[in-house]
Structures are given as C-alpha cells and as structure tokens.
C-alpha cells in the first residue's frame, strides 16, 4: 500500500494485467469451487467449471473513493458473462460531512478499477446480497470515516458486512479513529496490504492500518497452485501479501491462543484468500471509467465480452471474504464475534491451514516461512466453505 501523505491513505496496490488465455486465471465459478461454495468438480479448472455460487442476504457495503459512472452496467456485464445472478445494487454519494447527497464525488479513473474489483467479487461470492457502494470524495481520513460510518449503519441494519481495501502505514493517531469500526450487526473486512516499500524496493515491513485495528478482520493473500492440466492442488502464501506485528496495538484477546507467535502485539492478517495477480481473477470495467488497463474483449477473442483485466492483491481478498461470510448466513453480530469464530476454528477441519511457502512479512520485511497454525503470511488460513465463517 502507499500513503499519499499525513491524514490520507491510498488504495491497496491492485496488481493488474491484461487478460490472456491462461488456465491460471480465475473466474467466479473456479473461485466458488476452490472455496467450497459449490461442489469441487473438474479440478476447479477455470475454463471448465461453470457452476457459480448462490445465496447471500442482507447488505455488503463497500467503501471506495471517487465516482464510477458505469458501476452498475459493468457489474451487470460481469454477471452476464460469468453466470452470476443479476445484482441488487445501490450507489450512495458522500461529501466531507454526510452521505446520501445528490452530488457525486470527483471522477477517479485510478480508483475505479479497485471499485470494479470490489463489486464484482463481493457479488460473485454472495450474489443475493444487496451491494451498497459508498463513494467518498477522497482518501483523507475525514472523508473515509464519513463513508465508513454510513456503511456500518447500512450493513448493521441488515445484518451484513463492510469491505474496504484502503490503508497505509501505521501512525500514532490511528487509535483515535478505531471507534469507526465498531457497529453491532456489522463485520468489517480490511485488506492487509500489498508488499511495496515507499520509494520502491521490498526491504520493509507492510503492517498497515486500518487492517491492524483489533476492530476489523484483516484479509491476507494466497497464491492458487494448479498442476499442468489446470487442476487445483492447494494454496501457498502470496509472497507479496502484507502482514506482520503491529507497533501500536497490544495483543487482542482473540489472539491469546496464538501468543507464542504474536507476543504482546496485534498480528495480521487474521485470515486469507486468493490474491496473487499471477493467479488472479477477471474483472470488468468500461474503459471510459477505468482506462486502457482494461482490454476490450469479445467472445471470439477472449471468450468474454467487455472491457476486462486480470487483477489480484489483497484488495481482492477483503471483498471476496466479505461475500463468503455473507453467504455463510450466520450474520455474526460484530467483527469481534467473527474473530472469535476464526481463531476457534484454527487447527480444525473448517480452515485450510497454509503450512508451506513464504511471504515478506518477517521483521523489517524479511522473507519468512508459513507455519503450522497462525502465521504472519496467511493468519489462520483460508476457509473451507461457508462453515468456517
């Protein structure tokens, strides 16, 4: 993640590549297959499995920056292309003091690809949930928290989730903003960040707020492993998924069971999901909204119809986990309740414990190994279907 200065954060780095005919690319059907939302058939091969997830209820509120004029049209095109039910969608505009205003925020082409990713993949995992896109003016703390507060109220009223893929380095005043992520009836999912150092290079830690807040579920990232035939074999940590030990927060009670790993600090991530752009997912966004990073495809040229890119990053993990959690239907009443459930399941049959592979989340950004149990690469692991969440 990158910071745009004091008092403002930026969207997590969504690594993006133009779509190619590659069996490593994932679709709504292949991801639903991998995570047990549909039966695991045909090796969860992305070019063969067609059955997509069904289910979901209430609201998933997504906080993003800027005006995305083709949001609904692009989401409908995505759904039509990949066999996902038509979306229920509402876009709410915010200014620096309130949401529900008539004037939309400034157009932000750079941020719209992120918004398309968030919408497509929350919807793909919980297609019957209503998506409420909360569009804020800027990355400033004030503007973001106006949107977060509105999203929390909407999600809590329906018993739902809030997803946000925005963050940056920890800072001394972050604790004064944590109250924004507490709302009974709402569970918050935040991207843990993507490994990128200010000014370039990779010899630094990626321990990002708000993901480090004990009031949210921090979503880390994995790489999907397939054989030469495209059959799903498992997951390893995404080498560039963010995580580590907070320099601000003490160990929260829900991590007491992993005290040997986190010591006296809050550790992130809590849980993980697909993130590596090399095994990323298809996203649709009109070039008029997202620019030429999205390639125009037809069924004849790509097998899909629309302006499409393949995107990864923990910006994918957060909305997709919010969707899977929504689909689970238990509607945990808070992030704290979701955390207790996740850590209770650690080592059980409902989570995939990612025990091998590496990430750059050791001290100072050093490469470190995945371990049995919780670790700084993938937290407690990835969900085996809806029962884990």
C-alpha positions as YAML, in Angstrom:
chain: A
units: angstrom
residues:
- id: 1
  name: UNK
  ca: [0.00, 0.00, 0.00]
- id: 2
  name: UNK
  ca: [1.10, 3.55, -0.48]
- id: 3
  name: UNK
  ca: [0.45, 6.60, 1.62]
- id: 4
  name: UNK
  ca: [-0.42, 9.88, -0.03]
- id: 5
  name: UNK
  ca: [0.64, 11.92, 2.98]
- id: 6
  name: UNK
  ca: [-0.35, 12.65, 6.55]
- id: 7
  name: UNK
  ca: [-4.07, 12.35, 7.01]
- id: 8
  name: UNK
  ca: [-4.68, 10.41, 3.82]
- id: 9
  name: UNK
  ca: [-4.30, 6.86, 2.56]
- id: 10
  name: UNK
  ca: [-4.33, 5.23, -0.83]
- id: 11
  name: UNK
  ca: [-5.99, 2.18, -2.26]
- id: 12
  name: UNK
  ca: [-4.08, -1.05, -1.81]
- id: 13
  name: UNK
  ca: [-1.96, -1.81, -4.86]
- id: 14
  name: UNK
  ca: [-4.13, -3.97, -7.09]
- id: 15
  name: UNK
  ca: [-1.60, -5.61, -9.36]
- id: 16
  name: UNK
  ca: [-3.19, -5.72, -12.78]
- id: 17
  name: UNK
  ca: [-2.51, -7.42, -16.08]
- id: 18
  name: UNK
  ca: [-4.38, -7.63, -19.35]
- id: 19
  name: UNK
  ca: [-6.32, -10.84, -19.73]
- id: 20
  name: UNK
  ca: [-4.74, -13.73, -21.60]
- id: 21
  name: UNK
  ca: [-5.91, -17.24, -22.36]
- id: 22
  name: UNK
  ca: [-4.27, -18.73, -19.30]
- id: 23
  name: UNK
  ca: [-5.60, -21.58, -17.13]
- id: 24
  name: UNK
  ca: [-4.20, -19.78, -14.05]
- id: 25
  name: UNK
  ca: [-6.81, -17.03, -14.40]
- id: 26
  name: UNK
  ca: [-9.79, -17.49, -12.12]
- id: 27
  name: UNK
  ca: [-13.49, -16.92, -12.70]
- id: 28
  name: UNK
  ca: [-16.45, -16.77, -10.30]
- id: 29
  name: UNK
  ca: [-17.07, -20.48, -10.91]
- id: 30
  name: UNK
  ca: [-13.48, -21.58, -10.25]
- id: 31
  name: UNK
  ca: [-13.17, -19.50, -7.06]
- id: 32
  name: UNK
  ca: [-16.54, -20.77, -5.78]
- id: 33
  name: UNK
  ca: [-15.24, -24.28, -6.48]
- id: 34
  name: UNK
  ca: [-11.91, -23.72, -4.70]
- id: 35
  name: UNK
  ca: [-13.57, -22.41, -1.53]
- id: 36
  name: UNK
  ca: [-16.38, -24.93, -1.38]
- id: 37
  name: UNK
  ca: [-19.32, -22.68, -2.25]
- id: 38
  name: UNK
  ca: [-20.17, -25.23, -4.95]
- id: 39
  name: UNK
  ca: [-19.15, -28.90, -5.28]
- id: 40
  name: UNK
  ca: [-15.49, -29.43, -6.12]
- id: 41
  name: UNK
  ca: [-15.63, -30.91, -9.59]
- id: 42
  name: UNK
  ca: [-13.43, -30.95, -12.69]
- id: 43
  name: UNK
  ca: [-10.39, -29.99, -10.63]
- id: 44
  name: UNK
  ca: [-11.89, -26.50, -10.21]
- id: 45
  name: UNK
  ca: [-10.37, -25.79, -13.63]
- id: 46
  name: UNK
  ca: [-11.21, -22.21, -14.55]
- id: 47
  name: UNK
  ca: [-12.01, -23.00, -18.17]
- id: 48
  name: UNK
  ca: [-14.20, -25.99, -17.35]
- id: 49
  name: UNK
  ca: [-16.24, -25.38, -14.20]
- id: 50
  name: UNK
  ca: [-19.37, -23.31, -14.79]
- id: 51
  name: UNK
  ca: [-21.41, -23.50, -11.60]
- id: 52
  name: UNK
  ca: [-21.28, -20.26, -9.62]
- id: 53
  name: UNK
  ca: [-22.21, -19.51, -6.04]
- id: 54
  name: UNK
  ca: [-25.78, -18.87, -4.99]
- id: 55
  name: UNK
  ca: [-27.02, -17.37, -1.77]
- id: 56
  name: UNK
  ca: [-26.33, -14.36, 0.37]
- id: 57
  name: UNK
  ca: [-28.64, -11.93, 2.11]
- id: 58
  name: UNK
  ca: [-28.75, -8.51, 3.70]
- id: 59
  name: UNK
  ca: [-26.14, -5.96, 2.68]
- id: 60
  name: UNK
  ca: [-22.46, -5.84, 1.82]
- id: 61
  name: UNK
  ca: [-21.39, -2.19, 2.00]
- id: 62
  name: UNK
  ca: [-18.23, -1.28, 0.09]
- id: 63
  name: UNK
  ca: [-16.37, 1.96, 0.75]
- id: 64
  name: UNK
  ca: [-14.41, 3.33, -2.21]
- id: 65
  name: UNK
  ca: [-13.10, 6.67, -3.44]
- id: 66
  name: UNK
  ca: [-14.44, 8.64, -6.40]
- id: 67
  name: UNK
  ca: [-17.22, 8.47, -8.93]
- id: 68
  name: UNK
  ca: [-17.58, 5.32, -11.02]
- id: 69
  name: UNK
  ca: [-20.28, 6.19, -13.58]
- id: 70
  name: UNK
  ca: [-20.60, 2.74, -15.20]
- id: 71
  name: UNK
  ca: [-20.59, 0.75, -11.95]
- id: 72
  name: UNK
  ca: [-23.98, -0.90, -12.34]
- id: 73
  name: UNK
  ca: [-23.64, -1.51, -16.09]
- id: 74
  name: UNK
  ca: [-20.21, -3.11, -15.62]
- id: 75
  name: UNK
  ca: [-21.43, -5.27, -12.75]
- id: 76
  name: UNK
  ca: [-24.34, -6.44, -14.89]
- id: 77
  name: UNK
  ca: [-21.95, -7.27, -17.74]
- id: 78
  name: UNK
  ca: [-19.72, -9.20, -15.35]
- id: 79
  name: UNK
  ca: [-22.70, -11.15, -14.04]
- id: 80
  name: UNK
  ca: [-23.99, -11.97, -17.52]
- id: 81
  name: UNK
  ca: [-20.57, -13.11, -18.75]
- id: 82
  name: UNK
  ca: [-19.86, -15.44, -15.86]
- id: 83
  name: UNK
  ca: [-23.26, -16.85, -14.98]
- id: 84
  name: UNK
  ca: [-23.74, -14.91, -11.75]
- id: 85
  name: UNK
  ca: [-27.30, -13.81, -10.86]
- id: 86
  name: UNK
  ca: [-28.21, -10.20, -11.63]
- id: 87
  name: UNK
  ca: [-27.05, -7.83, -8.90]
- id: 88
  name: UNK
  ca: [-29.04, -5.80, -6.42]
- id: 89
  name: UNK
  ca: [-27.10, -2.56, -6.32]
- id: 90
  name: UNK
  ca: [-27.26, 0.89, -4.80]
- id: 91
  name: UNK
  ca: [-24.72, 3.71, -5.08]
- id: 92
  name: UNK
  ca: [-24.60, 6.31, -2.30]
- id: 93
  name: UNK
  ca: [-22.58, 9.52, -2.70]
- id: 94
  name: UNK
  ca: [-20.80, 11.18, 0.21]
- id: 95
  name: UNK
  ca: [-19.21, 14.57, 0.78]
- id: 96
  name: UNK
  ca: [-16.95, 15.64, 3.64]
- id: 97
  name: UNK
  ca: [-19.81, 15.72, 6.16]
- id: 98
  name: UNK
  ca: [-22.57, 13.32, 5.09]
- id: 99
  name: UNK
  ca: [-23.65, 10.50, 2.79]
- id: 100
  name: UNK
  ca: [-26.81, 10.35, 0.72]
- id: 101
  name: UNK
  ca: [-26.05, 13.62, -1.05]
- id: 102
  name: UNK
  ca: [-27.08, 14.35, -4.64]
- id: 103
  name: UNK
  ca: [-23.69, 15.43, -5.97]
- id: 104
  name: UNK
  ca: [-21.30, 12.64, -6.85]
- id: 105
  name: UNK
  ca: [-17.61, 12.71, -5.82]
- id: 106
  name: UNK
  ca: [-14.91, 13.63, -8.35]
- id: 107
  name: UNK
  ca: [-14.24, 11.11, -11.12]
- id: 108
  name: UNK
  ca: [-11.21, 8.97, -10.26]
- id: 109
  name: UNK
  ca: [-10.08, 6.64, -13.04]
- id: 110
  name: UNK
  ca: [-7.21, 5.25, -10.99]
- id: 111
  name: UNK
  ca: [-9.54, 4.16, -8.19]
- id: 112
  name: UNK
  ca: [-12.34, 2.80, -10.37]
- id: 113
  name: UNK
  ca: [-10.54, -0.44, -11.19]
- id: 114
  name: UNK
  ca: [-10.40, -1.11, -7.45]
- id: 115
  name: UNK
  ca: [-14.11, -0.40, -7.14]
- id: 116
  name: UNK
  ca: [-14.91, -2.74, -10.02]
- id: 117
  name: UNK
  ca: [-12.86, -5.47, -8.34]
- id: 118
  name: UNK
  ca: [-14.65, -4.95, -5.03]
- id: 119
  name: UNK
  ca: [-18.12, -5.03, -6.56]
- id: 120
  name: UNK
  ca: [-17.53, -7.97, -8.91]
- id: 121
  name: UNK
  ca: [-16.08, -10.24, -6.27]
- id: 122
  name: UNK
  ca: [-18.29, -9.45, -3.32]
- id: 123
  name: UNK
  ca: [-21.20, -10.11, -5.69]
- id: 124
  name: UNK
  ca: [-19.68, -13.31, -7.12]
- id: 125
  name: UNK
  ca: [-19.39, -14.83, -3.64]
- id: 126
  name: UNK
  ca: [-22.82, -13.69, -2.34]
- id: 127
  name: UNK
  ca: [-25.00, -12.86, -5.35]
- id: 128
  name: UNK
  ca: [-28.25, -12.50, -3.41]
- id: 129
  name: UNK
  ca: [-26.86, -9.85, -1.06]
- id: 130
  name: UNK
  ca: [-27.51, -6.20, -1.88]
- id: 131
  name: UNK
  ca: [-24.34, -4.30, -2.70]
- id: 132
  name: UNK
  ca: [-24.22, -0.74, -1.41]
- id: 133
  name: UNK
  ca: [-21.34, 1.19, -2.95]
- id: 134
  name: UNK
  ca: [-20.44, 4.10, -0.67]
- id: 135
  name: UNK
  ca: [-18.50, 6.57, -2.81]
- id: 136
  name: UNK
  ca: [-16.44, 9.14, -0.87]
- id: 137
  name: UNK
  ca: [-14.66, 12.27, -2.02]
- id: 138
  name: UNK
  ca: [-11.02, 11.45, -1.29]
- id: 139
  name: UNK
  ca: [-8.53, 9.31, 0.60]
- id: 140
  name: UNK
  ca: [-8.46, 11.75, 3.53]
- id: 141
  name: UNK
  ca: [-9.23, 10.26, 6.93]
- id: 142
  name: UNK
  ca: [-12.22, 12.54, 7.34]
- id: 143
  name: UNK
  ca: [-13.81, 11.60, 4.02]
- id: 144
  name: UNK
  ca: [-13.14, 7.90, 4.52]
- id: 145
  name: UNK
  ca: [-14.61, 7.82, 8.03]
- id: 146
  name: UNK
  ca: [-17.77, 9.61, 6.86]
- id: 147
  name: UNK
  ca: [-18.19, 6.75, 4.38]
- id: 148
  name: UNK
  ca: [-17.26, 4.04, 6.90]
- id: 149
  name: UNK
  ca: [-19.82, 5.31, 9.41]
- id: 150
  name: UNK
  ca: [-22.57, 5.28, 6.79]
- id: 151
  name: UNK
  ca: [-21.54, 1.83, 5.51]
- id: 152
  name: UNK
  ca: [-21.58, 0.48, 9.07]
- id: 153
  name: UNK
  ca: [-25.11, 1.75, 9.70]
- id: 154
  name: UNK
  ca: [-26.42, 0.27, 6.44]
- id: 155
  name: UNK
  ca: [-24.72, -3.09, 6.99]
- id: 156
  name: UNK
  ca: [-25.75, -3.29, 10.65]
- id: 157
  name: UNK
  ca: [-29.40, -2.62, 9.85]
- id: 158
  name: UNK
  ca: [-29.46, -5.60, 7.51]
- id: 159
  name: UNK
  ca: [-27.01, -7.81, 9.43]
- id: 160
  name: UNK
  ca: [-24.16, -7.59, 6.95]
- id: 161
  name: UNK
  ca: [-20.57, -6.79, 6.17]
- id: 162
  name: UNK
  ca: [-18.40, -3.78, 5.34]
- id: 163
  name: UNK
  ca: [-15.44, -4.19, 2.98]
- id: 164
  name: UNK
  ca: [-12.67, -1.65, 2.45]
- id: 165
  name: UNK
  ca: [-9.44, -2.17, 0.51]
- id: 166
  name: UNK
  ca: [-7.76, 1.04, 1.62]
- id: 167
  name: UNK
  ca: [-4.88, 1.50, 4.03]
- id: 168
  name: UNK
  ca: [-1.37, 2.63, 4.71]
- id: 169
  name: UNK
  ca: [1.45, 2.61, 7.27]
- id: 170
  name: UNK
  ca: [0.61, 2.76, 10.96]
- id: 171
  name: UNK
  ca: [0.80, 6.15, 12.68]
- id: 172
  name: UNK
  ca: [0.50, 7.46, 16.21]
- id: 173
  name: UNK
  ca: [-3.04, 8.86, 15.94]
- id: 174
  name: UNK
  ca: [-4.74, 5.85, 14.41]
- id: 175
  name: UNK
  ca: [-6.28, 4.65, 17.67]
- id: 176
  name: UNK
  ca: [-8.50, 7.75, 17.80]
- id: 177
  name: UNK
  ca: [-10.26, 6.52, 14.64]
- id: 178
  name: UNK
  ca: [-10.83, 2.91, 15.64]
- id: 179
  name: UNK
  ca: [-14.29, 3.59, 17.04]
- id: 180
  name: UNK
  ca: [-15.48, 3.97, 13.44]
- id: 181
  name: UNK
  ca: [-15.03, 0.21, 13.00]
- id: 182
  name: UNK
  ca: [-17.35, -0.83, 15.83]
- id: 183
  name: UNK
  ca: [-21.02, -1.28, 14.98]
- id: 184
  name: UNK
  ca: [-23.18, -4.04, 16.36]
- id: 185
  name: UNK
  ca: [-24.57, -6.08, 13.47]
- id: 186
  name: UNK
  ca: [-21.71, -5.24, 11.08]
- id: 187
  name: UNK
  ca: [-18.47, -7.13, 10.41]
- id: 188
  name: UNK
  ca: [-15.57, -5.19, 8.89]
- id: 189
  name: UNK
  ca: [-13.12, -6.74, 6.40]
- id: 190
  name: UNK
  ca: [-9.95, -4.77, 5.59]
- id: 191
  name: UNK
  ca: [-7.16, -5.65, 3.16]
- id: 192
  name: UNK
  ca: [-3.88, -6.37, 4.93]
- id: 193
  name: UNK
  ca: [-1.95, -4.60, 2.15]
- id: 194
  name: UNK
  ca: [0.35, -5.50, -0.71]
- id: 195
  name: UNK
  ca: [4.11, -5.56, -0.23]
- id: 196
  name: UNK
  ca: [5.52, -2.36, -1.62]
- id: 197
  name: UNK
  ca: [8.01, -0.02, 0.02]
- id: 198
  name: UNK
  ca: [7.77, 3.78, -0.19]
- id: 199
  name: UNK
  ca: [10.14, 4.84, -2.94]
- id: 200
  name: UNK
  ca: [10.45, 1.31, -4.32]
- id: 201
  name: UNK
  ca: [12.21, -1.85, -3.26]
- id: 202
  name: UNK
  ca: [10.94, -4.52, -0.90]
- id: 203
  name: UNK
  ca: [13.10, -4.40, 2.23]
- id: 204
  name: UNK
  ca: [10.40, -3.03, 4.52]
- id: 205
  name: UNK
  ca: [7.52, -4.33, 6.58]
- id: 206
  name: UNK
  ca: [3.93, -3.97, 5.43]
- id: 207
  name: UNK
  ca: [1.96, -3.57, 8.64]
- id: 208
  name: UNK
  ca: [-0.95, -1.38, 7.64]
- id: 209
  name: UNK
  ca: [-3.80, 0.38, 9.36]
- id: 210
  name: UNK
  ca: [-6.83, 0.01, 9.45]
- id: 211
  name: UNK
  ca: [-6.08, -3.72, 8.94]
- id: 212
  name: UNK
  ca: [-4.15, -3.76, 12.22]
- id: 213
  name: UNK
  ca: [-7.11, -2.39, 14.17]
- id: 214
  name: UNK
  ca: [-8.40, -5.08, 16.55]
- id: 215
  name: UNK
  ca: [-11.89, -3.97, 15.48]
- id: 216
  name: UNK
  ca: [-11.58, -5.41, 11.96]
- id: 217
  name: UNK
  ca: [-10.87, -8.73, 10.26]
- id: 218
  name: UNK
  ca: [-7.59, -8.37, 8.35]
- id: 219
  name: UNK
  ca: [-7.59, -10.17, 4.99]
- id: 220
  name: UNK
  ca: [-4.28, -11.53, 3.71]
- id: 221
  name: UNK
  ca: [-3.45, -13.22, 0.43]
- id: 222
  name: UNK
  ca: [-2.62, -16.56, -1.15]
- id: 223
  name: UNK
  ca: [-1.40, -17.97, -4.44]
- id: 224
  name: UNK
  ca: [-3.53, -20.63, -6.12]
- id: 225
  name: UNK
  ca: [-1.48, -23.73, -7.03]
- id: 226
  name: UNK
  ca: [-2.50, -25.84, -10.02]
- id: 227
  name: UNK
  ca: [-0.91, -28.70, -11.94]
- id: 228
  name: UNK
  ca: [-0.01, -28.55, -15.62]
- id: 229
  name: UNK
  ca: [-3.57, -29.51, -16.51]
- id: 230
  name: UNK
  ca: [-5.04, -26.63, -14.53]
- id: 231
  name: UNK
  ca: [-6.33, -28.80, -11.69]
- id: 232
  name: UNK
  ca: [-6.45, -27.08, -8.30]
- id: 233
  name: UNK
  ca: [-3.88, -28.51, -5.88]
- id: 234
  name: UNK
  ca: [-3.95, -26.07, -2.99]
- id: 235
  name: UNK
  ca: [-2.70, -22.68, -1.82]
- id: 236
  name: UNK
  ca: [0.55, -21.13, -0.65]
- id: 237
  name: UNK
  ca: [1.13, -17.65, 0.78]
- id: 238
  name: UNK
  ca: [1.29, -14.87, -1.76]
- id: 239
  name: UNK
  ca: [4.86, -13.65, -1.40]
- id: 240
  name: UNK
  ca: [3.71, -10.02, -1.57]
- id: 241
  name: UNK
  ca: [0.71, -10.17, 0.76]
- id: 242
  name: UNK
  ca: [1.00, -7.69, 3.63]
- id: 243
  name: UNK
  ca: [1.14, -8.58, 7.30]
- id: 244
  name: UNK
  ca: [3.25, -8.61, 10.41]
- id: 245
  name: UNK
  ca: [3.12, -7.36, 14.00]
- id: 246
  name: UNK
  ca: [1.62, -4.01, 14.91]
- id: 247
  name: UNK
  ca: [3.84, -1.38, 16.52]
- id: 248
  name: UNK
  ca: [0.77, 0.34, 18.00]
- id: 249
  name: UNK
  ca: [-1.69, -2.26, 19.29]
- id: 250
  name: UNK
  ca: [-1.24, -4.80, 22.05]
- id: 251
  name: UNK
  ca: [-2.33, -8.38, 21.52]
- id: 252
  name: UNK
  ca: [-6.15, -8.53, 21.48]
- id: 253
  name: UNK
  ca: [-7.93, -11.22, 23.49]
- id: 254
  name: UNK
  ca: [-8.93, -13.17, 20.40]
- id: 255
  name: UNK
  ca: [-5.21, -13.77, 19.69]
- id: 256
  name: UNK
  ca: [-4.35, -15.04, 23.16]
- id: 257
  name: UNK
  ca: [-4.31, -18.56, 21.76]
- id: 258
  name: UNK
  ca: [-1.51, -17.61, 19.34]
- id: 259
  name: UNK
  ca: [0.51, -15.57, 21.86]
- id: 260
  name: UNK
  ca: [3.58, -17.67, 21.10]
- id: 261
  name: UNK
  ca: [3.55, -16.21, 17.57]
- id: 262
  name: UNK
  ca: [2.39, -12.63, 18.12]
- id: 263
  name: UNK
  ca: [3.94, -11.96, 21.52]
- id: 264
  name: UNK
  ca: [2.40, -8.85, 23.04]
- id: 265
  name: UNK
  ca: [1.42, -7.32, 19.68]
- id: 266
  name: UNK
  ca: [-1.59, -7.47, 17.40]
- id: 267
  name: UNK
  ca: [-0.68, -9.73, 14.48]
- id: 268
  name: UNK
  ca: [-2.09, -9.56, 10.96]
- id: 269
  name: UNK
  ca: [-3.55, -10.99, 8.81]
- id: 270
  name: UNK
  ca: [-6.35, -12.89, 10.52]
- id: 271
  name: UNK
  ca: [-7.47, -14.94, 7.53]
- id: 272
  name: UNK
  ca: [-6.52, -15.12, 3.85]
- id: 273
  name: UNK
  ca: [-7.88, -15.73, 0.36]
- id: 274
  name: UNK
  ca: [-6.81, -15.63, -3.28]
- id: 275
  name: UNK
  ca: [-4.67, -12.53, -4.02]
- id: 276
  name: UNK
  ca: [-1.64, -13.27, -6.23]
- id: 277
  name: UNK
  ca: [-2.17, -11.47, -9.57]
- id: 278
  name: UNK
  ca: [-0.37, -14.36, -11.30]
- id: 279
  name: UNK
  ca: [-3.38, -16.47, -10.32]
- id: 280
  name: UNK
  ca: [-5.77, -13.54, -10.25]
- id: 281
  name: UNK
  ca: [-9.38, -13.02, -11.20]
- id: 282
  name: UNK
  ca: [-11.29, -11.48, -14.08]
- id: 283
  name: UNK
  ca: [-12.77, -8.03, -13.53]
- id: 284
  name: UNK
  ca: [-14.89, -5.98, -15.91]
- id: 285
  name: UNK
  ca: [-14.74, -2.19, -16.09]
- id: 286
  name: UNK
  ca: [-15.54, 0.03, -19.06]
- id: 287
  name: UNK
  ca: [-12.54, 1.81, -20.49]
- id: 288
  name: UNK
  ca: [-14.45, 5.09, -20.12]
- id: 289
  name: UNK
  ca: [-14.33, 4.53, -16.34]
- id: 290
  name: UNK
  ca: [-11.08, 2.60, -15.85]
- id: 291
  name: UNK
  ca: [-8.88, 3.47, -18.82]
- id: 292
  name: UNK
  ca: [-6.87, 1.31, -21.18]
- id: 293
  name: UNK
  ca: [-5.60, -1.02, -18.48]
- id: 294
  name: UNK
  ca: [-8.76, -2.94, -19.29]
- id: 295
  name: UNK
  ca: [-8.59, -4.70, -22.66]
- id: 296
  name: UNK
  ca: [-11.64, -4.81, -24.88]
- id: 297
  name: UNK
  ca: [-12.54, -8.44, -25.41]
- id: 298
  name: UNK
  ca: [-15.14, -10.26, -27.40]
- id: 299
  name: UNK
  ca: [-16.25, -13.86, -27.11]
- id: 300
  name: UNK
  ca: [-14.25, -14.61, -30.24]
- id: 301
  name: UNK
  ca: [-11.00, -13.07, -28.97]
- id: 302
  name: UNK
  ca: [-11.08, -13.78, -25.22]
- id: 303
  name: UNK
  ca: [-14.09, -15.93, -24.54]
- id: 304
  name: UNK
  ca: [-15.62, -12.97, -22.69]
- id: 305
  name: UNK
  ca: [-17.45, -9.84, -23.76]
- id: 306
  name: UNK
  ca: [-16.48, -6.49, -22.30]
- id: 307
  name: UNK
  ca: [-13.53, -4.42, -21.12]
- id: 308
  name: UNK
  ca: [-11.63, -6.92, -18.98]
- id: 309
  name: UNK
  ca: [-8.46, -7.23, -16.90]
- id: 310
  name: UNK
  ca: [-7.00, -9.81, -14.53]
- id: 311
  name: UNK
  ca: [-6.44, -8.32, -11.09]
- id: 312
  name: UNK
  ca: [-5.00, -9.52, -7.80]
- id: 313
  name: UNK
  ca: [-3.88, -8.10, -4.48]
- id: 314
  name: UNK
  ca: [-5.37, -8.21, -1.01]
- id: 315
  name: UNK
  ca: [-7.85, -5.74, -2.46]
- id: 316
  name: UNK
  ca: [-9.44, -8.93, -3.82]
- id: 317
  name: UNK
  ca: [-9.22, -10.86, -0.55]
- id: 318
  name: UNK
  ca: [-11.31, -8.43, 1.52]
- id: 319
  name: UNK
  ca: [-14.47, -8.16, -0.63]
- id: 320
  name: UNK
  ca: [-14.40, -11.84, -1.54]
- id: 321
  name: UNK
  ca: [-14.12, -12.82, 2.14]
- id: 322
  name: UNK
  ca: [-16.93, -10.41, 2.97]
- id: 323
  name: UNK
  ca: [-19.01, -12.16, 0.31]
- id: 324
  name: UNK
  ca: [-18.23, -15.68, 1.53]
- id: 325
  name: UNK
  ca: [-19.01, -14.62, 5.10]
- id: 326
  name: UNK
  ca: [-22.29, -13.11, 3.97]
- id: 327
  name: UNK
  ca: [-23.11, -16.31, 2.12]
- id: 328
  name: UNK
  ca: [-22.48, -18.31, 5.29]
- id: 329
  name: UNK
  ca: [-25.67, -16.75, 6.60]
- id: 330
  name: UNK
  ca: [-24.74, -16.68, 10.28]
- id: 331
  name: UNK
  ca: [-24.53, -12.88, 10.38]
- id: 332
  name: UNK
  ca: [-22.01, -12.62, 13.21]
- id: 333
  name: UNK
  ca: [-23.00, -9.52, 15.18]
- id: 334
  name: UNK
  ca: [-19.58, -7.86, 15.12]
- id: 335
  name: UNK
  ca: [-16.01, -8.13, 13.91]
- id: 336
  name: UNK
  ca: [-15.11, -9.36, 17.39]
- id: 337
  name: UNK
  ca: [-17.56, -12.26, 17.08]
- id: 338
  name: UNK
  ca: [-16.13, -13.15, 13.66]
- id: 339
  name: UNK
  ca: [-12.60, -13.05, 15.07]
- id: 340
  name: UNK
  ca: [-13.52, -15.39, 17.93]
- id: 341
  name: UNK
  ca: [-15.03, -17.82, 15.43]
- id: 342
  name: UNK
  ca: [-11.99, -17.77, 13.16]
- id: 343
  name: UNK
  ca: [-9.47, -18.33, 15.94]
- id: 344
  name: UNK
  ca: [-11.65, -21.03, 17.48]
- id: 345
  name: UNK
  ca: [-11.54, -22.88, 14.15]
- id: 346
  name: UNK
  ca: [-7.73, -22.67, 13.92]
- id: 347
  name: UNK
  ca: [-6.36, -26.18, 13.57]
- id: 348
  name: UNK
  ca: [-9.82, -27.61, 12.92]
- id: 349
  name: UNK
  ca: [-11.49, -29.11, 9.90]
- id: 350
  name: UNK
  ca: [-13.08, -25.88, 8.66]
- id: 351
  name: UNK
  ca: [-9.94, -23.99, 7.69]
- id: 352
  name: UNK
  ca: [-7.14, -24.71, 5.23]
- id: 353
  name: UNK
  ca: [-4.00, -24.22, 7.31]
- id: 354
  name: UNK
  ca: [-1.37, -22.91, 4.89]
- id: 355
  name: UNK
  ca: [1.78, -24.58, 6.23]
- id: 356
  name: UNK
  ca: [4.29, -24.18, 3.40]
- id: 357
  name: UNK
  ca: [5.57, -21.30, 1.33]
- id: 358
  name: UNK
  ca: [6.94, -17.85, 2.13]
- id: 359
  name: UNK
  ca: [6.00, -14.20, 2.46]
- id: 360
  name: UNK
  ca: [7.88, -10.97, 3.15]
- id: 361
  name: UNK
  ca: [6.26, -10.24, 6.49]
- id: 362
  name: UNK
  ca: [9.09, -11.06, 8.85]
- id: 363
  name: UNK
  ca: [10.82, -8.39, 10.97]
- id: 364
  name: UNK
  ca: [11.63, -5.41, 8.78]
- id: 365
  name: UNK
  ca: [10.08, -7.06, 5.76]
- id: 366
  name: UNK
  ca: [12.32, -10.15, 5.83]
- id: 367
  name: UNK
  ca: [11.20, -13.28, 4.00]
- id: 368
  name: UNK
  ca: [9.64, -15.71, 6.45]
- id: 369
  name: UNK
  ca: [8.08, -19.14, 6.23]
- id: 370
  name: UNK
  ca: [4.46, -20.16, 6.60]
- id: 371
  name: UNK
  ca: [3.97, -22.28, 9.71]
- id: 372
  name: UNK
  ca: [1.51, -24.76, 11.15]
- id: 373
  name: UNK
  ca: [-1.19, -22.69, 12.86]
- id: 374
  name: UNK
  ca: [-1.42, -18.91, 12.72]
- id: 375
  name: UNK
  ca: [1.37, -17.05, 10.95]
- id: 376
  name: UNK
  ca: [2.09, -13.60, 9.51]
- id: 377
  name: UNK
  ca: [1.65, -14.90, 5.95]
- id: 378
  name: UNK
  ca: [-1.94, -16.16, 5.94]
- id: 379
  name: UNK
  ca: [-3.22, -15.83, 9.51]
- id: 380
  name: UNK
  ca: [-5.40, -18.78, 10.48]
- id: 381
  name: UNK
  ca: [-5.58, -19.91, 6.84]
- id: 382
  name: UNK
  ca: [-8.34, -19.92, 4.24]
- id: 383
  name: UNK
  ca: [-11.97, -21.03, 4.58]
- id: 384
  name: UNK
  ca: [-13.19, -24.47, 3.62]
- id: 385
  name: UNK
  ca: [-16.61, -23.42, 2.51]
- id: 386
  name: UNK
  ca: [-19.18, -21.42, 4.42]
- id: 387
  name: UNK
  ca: [-18.93, -23.32, 7.69]
- id: 388
  name: UNK
  ca: [-15.62, -21.70, 8.64]
- id: 389
  name: UNK
  ca: [-17.04, -18.17, 8.64]
...
